[in-house]
mmCIF file of C-alpha atoms in Angstrom:
data_model
loop_
_atom_site.group_PDB
_atom_site.id
_atom_site.type_symbol
_atom_site.label_atom_id
_atom_site.label_comp_id
_atom_site.label_asym_id
_atom_site.label_seq_id
_atom_site.Cartn_x
_atom_site.Cartn_y
_atom_site.Cartn_z
ATOM 1 C CA MET A 1 -14.038 17.992 2.486
ATOM 2 C CA LYS A 2 -10.713 19.620 3.401
ATOM 3 C CA ILE A 3 -8.347 16.712 3.398
ATOM 4 C CA GLY A 4 -4.592 16.505 4.202
ATOM 5 C CA PHE A 5 -2.550 13.895 2.652
ATOM 6 C CA ILE A 6 0.865 12.853 3.681
ATOM 7 C CA GLY A 7 2.926 10.810 1.122
ATOM 8 C CA THR A 8 2.986 11.418 -2.639
ATOM 9 C CA GLY A 9 4.583 8.243 -3.856
ATOM 10 C CA VAL A 10 3.186 5.928 -6.578
ATOM 11 C CA MET A 11 0.037 5.092 -4.700
ATOM 12 C CA GLY A 12 -0.577 8.394 -2.855
ATOM 13 C CA SER A 13 -0.317 10.521 -6.019
ATOM 14 C CA GLY A 14 -3.032 8.459 -7.715
ATOM 15 C CA ILE A 15 -5.331 8.817 -4.696
ATOM 16 C CA ILE A 16 -4.702 12.572 -4.373
ATOM 17 C CA HIS A 17 -5.492 13.057 -8.055
ATOM 18 C CA ASN A 18 -8.829 11.359 -7.633
ATOM 19 C CA LEU A 19 -9.643 13.366 -4.390
ATOM 20 C CA LEU A 20 -8.913 16.610 -6.394
ATOM 21 C CA LYS A 21 -10.997 15.342 -9.234
ATOM 22 C CA ASN A 22 -13.946 14.831 -6.951
ATOM 23 C CA GLY A 23 -13.710 18.423 -5.708
ATOM 24 C CA HIS A 24 -11.972 18.092 -2.409
ATOM 25 C CA ASP A 25 -9.518 20.680 -1.133
ATOM 26 C CA VAL A 26 -6.346 18.811 -0.517
ATOM 27 C CA ALA A 27 -3.307 19.896 1.268
ATOM 28 C CA VAL A 28 -0.132 17.629 0.988
ATOM 29 C CA PHE A 29 3.155 17.089 2.669
ATOM 30 C CA THR A 30 6.117 14.827 1.670
ATOM 31 C CA ARG A 31 9.722 14.772 2.564
ATOM 32 C CA THR A 32 10.830 15.890 -0.829
ATOM 33 C CA LYS A 33 8.636 18.772 -2.057
ATOM 34 C CA SER A 34 9.561 18.384 -5.653
ATOM 35 C CA LYS A 35 7.734 15.003 -5.756
ATOM 36 C CA ALA A 36 4.521 16.920 -4.931
ATOM 37 C CA ASP A 37 5.017 19.433 -7.812
ATOM 38 C CA PRO A 38 2.648 17.791 -10.247
ATOM 39 C CA LEU A 39 -0.126 17.600 -7.559
ATOM 40 C CA LEU A 40 0.429 21.169 -6.662
ATOM 41 C CA GLU A 41 -0.055 22.205 -10.374
ATOM 42 C CA GLU A 42 -3.350 20.252 -10.178
ATOM 43 C CA GLY A 43 -4.535 22.366 -7.307
ATOM 44 C CA ALA A 44 -3.224 20.819 -4.108
ATOM 45 C CA GLN A 45 -1.821 23.110 -1.443
ATOM 46 C CA TRP A 46 1.564 22.551 0.246
ATOM 47 C CA ALA A 47 2.158 22.169 4.049
ATOM 48 C CA SER A 48 5.627 22.370 5.425
ATOM 49 C CA SER A 49 5.225 19.620 8.060
ATOM 50 C CA PRO A 50 2.679 17.010 9.269
ATOM 51 C CA ALA A 51 1.826 19.322 12.213
ATOM 52 C CA GLU A 52 1.153 22.274 9.917
ATOM 53 C CA LEU A 53 -0.959 20.180 7.614
ATOM 54 C CA THR A 54 -3.050 18.771 10.423
ATOM 55 C CA GLN A 55 -4.019 22.268 11.543
ATOM 56 C CA GLN A 56 -5.461 23.039 8.171
ATOM 57 C CA VAL A 57 -7.786 20.143 7.570
ATOM 58 C CA GLU A 58 -10.682 18.083 8.785
ATOM 59 C CA THR A 59 -9.194 14.763 7.880
ATOM 60 C CA VAL A 60 -5.551 13.561 7.642
ATOM 61 C CA ILE A 61 -4.723 10.598 5.420
ATOM 62 C CA THR A 62 -1.132 9.071 5.517
ATOM 63 C CA MET A 63 0.332 6.796 3.053
ATOM 64 C CA VAL A 64 4.152 6.446 3.561
ATOM 65 C CA GLY A 65 6.710 3.701 3.161
ATOM 66 C CA PHE A 66 7.429 1.771 6.383
ATOM 67 C CA PRO A 67 6.035 1.437 9.930
ATOM 68 C CA GLN A 68 8.937 3.540 11.238
ATOM 69 C CA ASP A 69 7.813 6.401 8.828
ATOM 70 C CA VAL A 70 4.213 6.021 10.047
ATOM 71 C CA GLU A 71 5.346 6.300 13.763
ATOM 72 C CA GLU A 72 7.386 9.462 12.966
ATOM 73 C CA VAL A 73 4.590 11.151 10.973
ATOM 74 C CA TYR A 74 2.079 10.481 13.916
ATOM 75 C CA PHE A 75 4.233 10.685 17.067
ATOM 76 C CA GLY A 76 7.172 12.852 16.023
ATOM 77 C CA ASP A 77 7.871 16.380 17.335
ATOM 78 C CA HIS A 78 6.291 17.849 14.317
ATOM 79 C CA GLY A 79 3.857 15.054 13.901
ATOM 80 C CA ILE A 80 0.085 14.751 13.480
ATOM 81 C CA PHE A 81 -0.625 14.215 17.225
ATOM 82 C CA SER A 82 1.232 17.474 18.079
ATOM 83 C CA THR A 83 -1.557 19.639 16.633
ATOM 84 C CA VAL A 84 -4.661 17.476 16.351
ATOM 85 C CA THR A 85 -7.973 18.914 17.629
ATOM 86 C CA SER A 86 -11.112 17.185 18.893
ATOM 87 C CA GLY A 87 -13.244 15.555 16.262
ATOM 88 C CA GLN A 88 -10.574 15.167 13.543
ATOM 89 C CA ILE A 89 -10.355 11.980 11.589
ATOM 90 C CA LEU A 90 -6.932 10.345 10.965
ATOM 91 C CA ILE A 91 -6.565 7.555 8.404
ATOM 92 C CA ASP A 92 -3.406 5.565 7.845
ATOM 93 C CA MET A 93 -3.498 3.885 4.406
ATOM 94 C CA THR A 94 0.055 2.608 4.654
ATOM 95 C CA THR A 95 0.344 -1.171 4.851
ATOM 96 C CA SER A 96 1.813 -1.188 8.357
ATOM 97 C CA SER A 97 1.888 -3.126 11.576
ATOM 98 C CA PRO A 98 -1.400 -4.054 13.191
ATOM 99 C CA ILE A 99 0.283 -3.300 16.564
ATOM 100 C CA LEU A 100 1.163 0.164 15.430
ATOM 101 C CA ALA A 101 -2.381 0.638 14.215
ATOM 102 C CA GLU A 102 -3.552 -0.151 17.774
ATOM 103 C CA LYS A 103 -1.020 2.225 19.202
ATOM 104 C CA ILE A 104 -2.312 5.048 16.990
ATOM 105 C CA GLY A 105 -5.856 4.185 17.841
ATOM 106 C CA LYS A 106 -5.296 4.306 21.565
ATOM 107 C CA LYS A 107 -3.581 7.712 21.318
ATOM 108 C CA ALA A 108 -6.307 9.062 19.172
ATOM 109 C CA ASP A 109 -8.947 7.971 21.816
ATOM 110 C CA GLU A 110 -6.887 9.880 24.409
ATOM 111 C CA LEU A 111 -6.946 13.100 22.288
ATOM 112 C CA ASP A 112 -10.681 12.788 21.400
ATOM 113 C CA VAL A 113 -9.984 12.243 17.608
ATOM 114 C CA MET A 114 -11.009 9.296 15.479
ATOM 115 C CA ALA A 115 -8.534 6.979 13.813
ATOM 116 C CA LEU A 116 -8.759 4.415 11.086
ATOM 117 C CA ASP A 117 -6.231 1.854 9.559
ATOM 118 C CA ALA A 118 -7.225 1.522 5.923
ATOM 119 C CA PRO A 119 -4.615 -0.143 3.767
ATOM 120 C CA VAL A 120 -5.465 -0.738 0.183
ATOM 121 C CA SER A 121 -4.929 -3.327 -2.626
ATOM 122 C CA GLY A 122 -4.932 -2.702 -6.303
ATOM 123 C CA GLY A 123 -1.416 -1.260 -7.016
ATOM 124 C CA ASP A 124 -0.657 1.883 -9.014
ATOM 125 C CA ILE A 125 -3.502 1.003 -11.548
ATOM 126 C CA GLY A 126 -6.115 0.845 -8.733
ATOM 127 C CA ALA A 127 -4.917 4.124 -7.348
ATOM 128 C CA GLN A 128 -4.978 5.853 -10.836
ATOM 129 C CA ASN A 129 -8.360 4.466 -11.762
ATOM 130 C CA ALA A 130 -10.049 4.714 -8.446
ATOM 131 C CA THR A 131 -10.567 0.951 -8.255
ATOM 132 C CA LEU A 132 -8.753 0.133 -5.066
ATOM 133 C CA THR A 133 -9.875 -2.346 -2.483
ATOM 134 C CA ILE A 134 -9.861 -0.706 0.933
ATOM 135 C CA MET A 135 -9.598 -2.772 4.208
ATOM 136 C CA VAL A 136 -10.649 -0.707 7.227
ATOM 137 C CA GLY A 137 -10.225 -1.109 11.039
ATOM 138 C CA GLY A 138 -10.821 1.405 13.861
ATOM 139 C CA ASN A 139 -13.533 3.880 14.769
ATOM 140 C CA GLN A 140 -16.759 2.826 13.218
ATOM 141 C CA THR A 141 -18.264 6.259 13.254
ATOM 142 C CA ALA A 142 -15.215 7.544 11.423
ATOM 143 C CA PHE A 143 -15.693 4.702 8.805
ATOM 144 C CA GLU A 144 -19.301 5.685 8.246
ATOM 145 C CA THR A 145 -18.217 9.328 7.674
ATOM 146 C CA MET A 146 -15.467 8.491 5.345
ATOM 147 C CA LYS A 147 -17.347 5.772 3.397
ATOM 148 C CA PRO A 148 -18.419 8.280 0.660
ATOM 149 C CA ILE A 149 -14.803 9.310 0.281
ATOM 150 C CA PHE A 150 -13.517 5.791 0.084
ATOM 151 C CA ASP A 151 -16.039 5.120 -2.630
ATOM 152 C CA GLN A 152 -14.432 7.887 -4.750
ATOM 153 C CA ILE A 153 -11.023 6.265 -4.679
ATOM 154 C CA GLY A 154 -11.951 2.598 -4.582
ATOM 155 C CA HIS A 155 -14.584 0.140 -5.807
ATOM 156 C CA ALA A 156 -14.663 -2.099 -2.746
ATOM 157 C CA THR A 157 -14.529 -1.017 0.927
ATOM 158 C CA ASN A 158 -15.035 -3.309 3.932
ATOM 159 C CA TYR A 159 -14.988 -2.616 7.670
ATOM 160 C CA PHE A 160 -13.362 -5.338 9.763
ATOM 161 C CA GLY A 161 -13.514 -4.091 13.394
ATOM 162 C CA THR A 162 -11.376 -2.336 15.841
ATOM 163 C CA TYR A 163 -7.897 -0.864 15.483
ATOM 164 C CA GLY A 164 -5.551 -3.094 13.613
ATOM 165 C CA ALA A 165 -8.238 -5.099 11.864
ATOM 166 C CA GLY A 166 -7.745 -3.374 8.561
ATOM 167 C CA GLN A 167 -4.011 -4.092 8.704
ATOM 168 C CA ASN A 168 -4.702 -7.779 9.495
ATOM 169 C CA ALA A 169 -6.964 -7.997 6.514
ATOM 170 C CA LYS A 170 -4.239 -6.531 4.331
ATOM 171 C CA MET A 171 -1.790 -9.132 5.700
ATOM 172 C CA ALA A 172 -4.145 -11.857 4.590
ATOM 173 C CA ASN A 173 -4.155 -10.140 1.068
ATOM 174 C CA GLN A 174 -0.388 -9.954 0.953
ATOM 175 C CA ILE A 175 -0.162 -13.719 1.965
ATOM 176 C CA MET A 176 -2.355 -14.512 -1.044
ATOM 177 C CA ILE A 177 -0.342 -12.262 -3.376
ATOM 178 C CA ALA A 178 2.889 -13.924 -2.268
ATOM 179 C CA GLY A 179 1.599 -17.099 -3.649
ATOM 180 C CA THR A 180 0.402 -15.664 -6.934
ATOM 181 C CA MET A 181 3.778 -13.842 -7.445
ATOM 182 C CA THR A 182 5.794 -17.073 -6.924
ATOM 183 C CA GLY A 183 3.297 -19.021 -9.083
ATOM 184 C CA LEU A 184 3.445 -16.571 -12.030
ATOM 185 C CA THR A 185 7.261 -16.373 -12.048
ATOM 186 C CA GLU A 186 7.618 -20.166 -11.874
ATOM 187 C CA MET A 187 5.017 -20.546 -14.607
ATOM 188 C CA LEU A 188 7.011 -18.175 -16.860
ATOM 189 C CA VAL A 189 10.346 -20.048 -16.041
ATOM 190 C CA TYR A 190 8.673 -23.362 -16.921
ATOM 191 C CA ALA A 191 6.902 -22.117 -20.015
ATOM 192 C CA LYS A 192 10.114 -20.541 -21.377
ATOM 193 C CA ALA A 193 12.134 -23.694 -20.677
ATOM 194 C CA ALA A 194 9.437 -25.615 -22.620
ATOM 195 C CA GLN A 195 9.861 -23.156 -25.512
ATOM 196 C CA LEU A 196 6.155 -22.065 -25.458
ATOM 197 C CA ASP A 197 5.147 -18.727 -26.825
ATOM 198 C CA LEU A 198 4.749 -16.709 -23.693
ATOM 199 C CA LYS A 199 2.169 -14.374 -24.942
ATOM 200 C CA THR A 200 -0.042 -17.272 -26.024
ATOM 201 C CA VAL A 201 0.598 -18.913 -22.578
ATOM 202 C CA LEU A 202 -0.653 -15.648 -20.903
ATOM 203 C CA GLU A 203 -3.729 -15.425 -23.082
ATOM 204 C CA THR A 204 -4.590 -19.056 -22.415
ATOM 205 C CA LEU A 205 -4.060 -19.045 -18.752
ATOM 206 C CA SER A 206 -6.042 -15.745 -18.351
ATOM 207 C CA ASN A 207 -9.117 -17.575 -19.723
ATOM 208 C CA GLY A 208 -8.854 -20.610 -17.442
ATOM 209 C CA GLY A 209 -8.653 -21.645 -13.794
ATOM 210 C CA ALA A 210 -5.148 -20.158 -13.402
ATOM 211 C CA SER A 211 -6.405 -16.553 -14.011
ATOM 212 C CA ASN A 212 -5.484 -14.056 -11.348
ATOM 213 C CA TRP A 213 -5.026 -10.237 -11.031
ATOM 214 C CA SER A 214 -1.220 -10.464 -10.584
ATOM 215 C CA MET A 215 -0.605 -12.628 -13.638
ATOM 216 C CA GLU A 216 -2.941 -10.485 -15.839
ATOM 217 C CA ASN A 217 -1.318 -7.166 -14.718
ATOM 218 C CA TYR A 218 2.324 -8.118 -14.213
ATOM 219 C CA VAL A 219 3.154 -10.741 -16.894
ATOM 220 C CA PRO A 220 2.535 -8.202 -19.673
ATOM 221 C CA ARG A 221 5.034 -5.897 -18.050
ATOM 222 C CA ILE A 222 7.602 -8.700 -17.611
ATOM 223 C CA LEU A 223 7.266 -9.606 -21.310
ATOM 224 C CA LYS A 224 8.072 -5.961 -22.095
ATOM 225 C CA ASN A 225 10.971 -5.866 -19.690
ATOM 226 C CA ASP A 226 9.063 -3.406 -17.658
ATOM 227 C CA TYR A 227 9.955 -3.479 -13.964
ATOM 228 C CA THR A 228 8.791 -0.047 -12.947
ATOM 229 C CA PRO A 229 7.036 -0.305 -9.654
ATOM 230 C CA GLY A 230 3.264 -0.530 -9.428
ATOM 231 C CA PHE A 231 4.310 -1.685 -6.016
ATOM 232 C CA PHE A 232 7.882 -1.656 -4.826
ATOM 233 C CA ALA A 233 9.616 -4.929 -4.045
ATOM 234 C CA LYS A 234 11.104 -3.443 -0.860
ATOM 235 C CA HIS A 235 7.707 -2.571 0.363
ATOM 236 C CA PHE A 236 6.284 -6.004 -0.406
ATOM 237 C CA LEU A 237 9.204 -7.537 1.572
ATOM 238 C CA LYS A 238 8.288 -5.313 4.415
ATOM 239 C CA ASP A 239 4.725 -6.492 4.236
ATOM 240 C CA LEU A 240 5.626 -10.259 4.199
ATOM 241 C CA LYS A 241 7.880 -9.789 7.220
ATOM 242 C CA ILE A 242 5.012 -8.036 9.077
ATOM 243 C CA ALA A 243 2.785 -10.972 8.238
ATOM 244 C CA LEU A 244 5.154 -13.468 9.381
ATOM 245 C CA ASP A 245 5.651 -11.565 12.649
ATOM 246 C CA GLN A 246 1.968 -11.464 13.261
ATOM 247 C CA ALA A 247 1.527 -15.141 12.360
ATOM 248 C CA LYS A 248 4.214 -16.003 14.863
ATOM 249 C CA GLN A 249 2.349 -14.079 17.650
ATOM 250 C CA MET A 250 -0.785 -16.027 16.662
ATOM 251 C CA GLN A 251 1.105 -19.310 16.488
ATOM 252 C CA VAL A 252 0.216 -19.877 12.836
ATOM 253 C CA ASP A 253 2.814 -21.434 10.481
ATOM 254 C CA LEU A 254 2.923 -20.025 6.999
ATOM 255 C CA PRO A 255 5.591 -22.118 5.170
ATOM 256 C CA ALA A 256 4.805 -20.794 1.686
ATOM 257 C CA THR A 257 4.871 -17.235 2.873
ATOM 258 C CA ARG A 258 8.264 -17.810 4.449
ATOM 259 C CA LEU A 259 9.658 -19.071 1.174
ATOM 260 C CA ALA A 260 8.225 -16.046 -0.679
ATOM 261 C CA THR A 261 9.765 -13.848 1.887
ATOM 262 C CA GLN A 262 13.287 -15.450 1.419
ATOM 263 C CA LEU A 263 12.941 -14.957 -2.376
ATOM 264 C CA TYR A 264 12.054 -11.274 -1.969
ATOM 265 C CA ASP A 265 14.742 -10.813 0.500
ATOM 266 C CA ASN A 266 17.271 -12.141 -2.016
ATOM 267 C CA LEU A 267 15.839 -9.821 -4.677
ATOM 268 C CA VAL A 268 15.982 -6.772 -2.346
ATOM 269 C CA ASN A 269 18.940 -7.233 -0.194
ATOM 270 C CA GLN A 270 21.196 -9.514 -2.329
ATOM 271 C CA GLN A 271 20.428 -8.301 -5.813
ATOM 272 C CA GLY A 272 19.753 -4.676 -4.774
ATOM 273 C CA LEU A 273 16.613 -4.522 -6.726
ATOM 274 C CA GLY A 274 14.177 -3.103 -3.993
ATOM 275 C CA ASP A 275 13.171 -0.124 -6.051
ATOM 276 C CA ASP A 276 11.888 -2.357 -8.861
ATOM 277 C CA GLY A 277 8.335 -3.628 -8.887
ATOM 278 C CA THR A 278 7.221 -6.826 -7.366
ATOM 279 C CA GLN A 279 7.328 -8.373 -10.866
ATOM 280 C CA ALA A 280 11.088 -8.106 -10.747
ATOM 281 C CA LEU A 281 11.049 -11.452 -8.770
ATOM 282 C CA ILE A 282 11.576 -13.072 -12.267
ATOM 283 C CA LYS A 283 15.038 -11.657 -12.270
ATOM 284 C CA LEU A 284 16.202 -14.253 -9.905
ATOM 285 C CA TRP A 285 15.833 -16.659 -12.876
ATOM 286 C CA TRP A 286 16.071 -14.389 -15.957
ATOM 287 C CA LYS A 287 19.223 -12.334 -16.346
#
C-alpha cells in the first residue's frame, strides 16, 4: 500500500520503520525535515506539505503532538482536506479530542473519504517492536480495509464504533495509566524511605499482584536515572486534561485522575520537565 505518514516523533518513527519493513511505500512529512532523515535513509519519500503528501498516497496516517496540531494538519490551508480525493482513507493516530475526531469524520463524509481515529498504547517500545494496542473508531469499512496494516504495527486492535470512539477508549486507557504512574512513584518513594533494595522490590512486585506494564517498563529506567521519553510528560498532561474535559461533559467525577493531572501539571509547567518521559514524575520527590 502507498501510505503517507505525518509526524516522525518517538512513536511515529517506530511505526513508519515497521511499515517500511513490511514492504509499504511510505511518504512522510514533518515540520522539521531533519527529524525525518533516518527514515528517508530507510527508503521513505519526502513530501513538502500535508496537501502534497495526500496527493501521492492511498492512505494518510497522522501522529502529531496536540489537538491543535491535528486540526491544522487536516483543516489548514495546506492541509489534508485541501487535496483529498474520493475513496482515500484518513487515520489519526494522535491521542486527541473525541470531539475533534467527530469533526474530522463529518468532514470526511462530506468529501466522500473514510476517516478513522486510531490512537495507540504501548509507548516507544510498542512502536519499535510492533506490539502496540490500537483503539479504533470511525468508518467500519475503512477499519476492515486497514486491519491487516494495523496487525503489522500492533498486536491488539479493537473497533469501538463511530467517530470519536477510539479516542474515548484511549481516554479510558490514560485514566488507568494515571493511576499506575502515581502508584509506581509513591511505591518507590516509600520503599526508598524504608531503605529497601529497590531492584529487589521491583523484582518482587513484578511477580505478584502489583505487577503492571508501567512499573515493569519505567521503574528500571528510573533506577538508571533514564528519563528519556517513551512518552512525553507534556503529552500525557494533555491527555489527562482531555479525559477530564470529556468526563465533565458526561457528568462523571474522576478524583484520582484530577490529582494525577495536578501532579503532571506541576512537573510540566512548574518544574519545566515536559520533554522528559512520564516516569519523570518521580522527580517531584527525588531531586
